[in-house]
Amino acid sequence: MSIVTEFNDYRQRMNEKIMAADNKVIKRFFNLDTNTYQQGALDVKTKELLGLACSMVLRCDDCIKYHLGKCYEEKVSEEEIYELFAIANLIGGSIVIPHFRRAVEYWEALKEETVTPPPVHPHAV
């Protein structure tokens, strides 16, 4: 199983369990997160790039994978993704490098396969 499929399957399975708990606060938080990345004054591509940069600086591998998947869907180019990686490393410092390596590995995996269904943000359904 590929790292993309494994990641998406795990998140889907766990999100189903989380939603089954039927906690109103959790559901509202997930919904807020989902709605934040919708088209608005900023386009979806820009929002996903921002989410990716922030996720790299915060060193959240799940969020990095999620936003990489969305950036791939939004047709972010190789040049754009590497400029974003440069910014995230500059802002976050050398501690971001291990996450950068995993991000490159995941980006390469995305290019090797079609992502279906589209990934769901780790904090949303």
Coordinates of C-alpha atoms in Angstrom, one line a residue:
M1 CA 0.0 0.0 0.0
S2 CA 1.3 3.4 -0.9
I3 CA 2.0 6.1 1.7
V4 CA -0.8 8.2 0.1
T5 CA -3.4 5.5 0.3
E6 CA -2.3 4.4 3.8
F7 CA -2.5 8.0 5.1
N8 CA -6.0 8.7 3.5
D9 CA -7.4 5.4 4.6
Y10 CA -6.3 5.9 8.2
R11 CA -7.7 9.4 8.4
Q12 CA -11.0 8.4 6.9
R13 CA -11.3 5.5 9.3
M14 CA -10.4 7.6 12.3
N15 CA -12.6 10.6 11.3
E16 CA -15.6 8.2 11.0
K17 CA -14.9 7.0 14.6
I18 CA -14.6 10.6 15.8
M19 CA -17.8 11.7 14.1
A20 CA -19.6 8.7 15.5
A21 CA -19.1 10.1 19.0
D22 CA -21.5 12.9 17.9
N23 CA -19.8 15.6 19.9
K24 CA -21.2 19.0 18.9
V25 CA -18.0 21.0 19.7
I26 CA -15.8 18.6 17.7
K27 CA -18.2 18.7 14.8
R28 CA -18.3 22.5 14.9
F29 CA -14.5 22.7 15.0
F30 CA -14.1 20.3 12.1
N31 CA -16.7 22.4 10.1
L32 CA -15.0 25.6 10.9
D33 CA -11.7 24.2 9.6
T34 CA -13.4 22.8 6.4
N35 CA -15.1 26.2 5.7
T36 CA -11.9 28.1 6.2
Y37 CA -10.3 26.5 3.1
Q38 CA -13.3 27.3 0.8
Q39 CA -13.0 30.0 -2.0
G40 CA -13.2 33.5 -0.6
A41 CA -11.1 36.7 -0.9
L42 CA -8.2 34.3 -1.3
D43 CA -8.5 31.5 -3.8
V44 CA -8.3 27.8 -2.7
K45 CA -4.8 27.3 -4.1
T46 CA -3.4 30.2 -2.1
K47 CA -5.2 29.0 1.1
E48 CA -3.8 25.5 0.7
L49 CA -0.3 26.9 0.1
L50 CA -0.6 29.0 3.3
G51 CA -1.9 25.9 5.2
L52 CA 1.1 23.9 4.0
A53 CA 3.6 26.5 5.0
C54 CA 2.1 26.9 8.4
S55 CA 1.9 23.1 8.9
M56 CA 5.5 22.7 8.0
V57 CA 6.6 25.4 10.5
L58 CA 4.3 23.9 13.1
R59 CA 5.8 20.4 12.2
C60 CA 2.5 18.6 11.8
D61 CA 3.2 15.7 9.4
D62 CA -0.5 14.8 9.1
C63 CA -1.4 18.4 8.1
I64 CA 1.6 18.6 5.8
K65 CA 0.4 15.5 3.9
Y66 CA -3.1 16.8 3.8
H67 CA -2.2 20.2 2.4
L68 CA 0.3 18.6 -0.1
G69 CA -2.6 16.5 -1.4
K70 CA -4.8 19.5 -1.7
C71 CA -2.0 21.5 -3.4
Y72 CA -1.5 18.7 -5.8
E73 CA -5.3 18.8 -6.6
E74 CA -5.0 22.5 -7.1
K75 CA -2.3 22.0 -9.7
V76 CA 0.5 23.6 -7.7
S77 CA 3.7 23.3 -9.9
E78 CA 7.0 21.7 -8.9
E79 CA 8.5 25.2 -8.9
E80 CA 5.8 26.6 -6.7
I81 CA 6.0 23.8 -4.1
Y82 CA 9.8 24.1 -3.8
E83 CA 9.5 27.9 -3.3
L84 CA 7.0 27.2 -0.6
F85 CA 9.4 24.6 0.9
A86 CA 12.1 27.2 0.9
I87 CA 9.9 29.7 2.7
A88 CA 8.8 27.2 5.3
N89 CA 12.4 26.2 6.0
L90 CA 13.5 29.8 6.3
I91 CA 10.7 30.7 8.7
G92 CA 10.8 27.5 10.7
G93 CA 14.5 26.9 10.8
S94 CA 16.5 23.7 10.6
I95 CA 14.1 21.8 12.8
V96 CA 11.7 21.8 9.8
I97 CA 14.2 19.8 7.7
P98 CA 13.0 16.3 8.7
H99 CA 9.4 17.4 7.9
F100 CA 10.7 18.8 4.6
R101 CA 12.2 15.5 3.7
R102 CA 8.9 13.7 4.4
A103 CA 7.0 16.3 2.5
V104 CA 9.2 15.7 -0.6
E105 CA 8.7 12.0 -0.2
Y106 CA 4.9 12.5 0.0
W107 CA 4.9 14.9 -3.0
E108 CA 6.7 12.4 -5.1
A109 CA 4.2 9.7 -4.1
L110 CA 1.3 12.0 -5.0
K111 CA 2.8 12.5 -8.5
E112 CA 3.0 8.7 -8.9
E113 CA -0.7 8.0 -8.2
T114 CA -4.1 9.5 -8.5
V115 CA -5.5 10.5 -5.2
T116 CA -9.1 9.3 -4.9
P117 CA -11.1 10.2 -2.9
P118 CA -9.7 13.7 -2.3
P119 CA -8.1 13.9 1.1
V120 CA -10.0 15.3 4.1
H121 CA -8.3 17.7 6.4
P122 CA -7.1 15.9 9.5
H123 CA -9.3 18.1 11.6
A124 CA -12.4 17.9 9.4
V125 CA -14.7 15.4 7.8

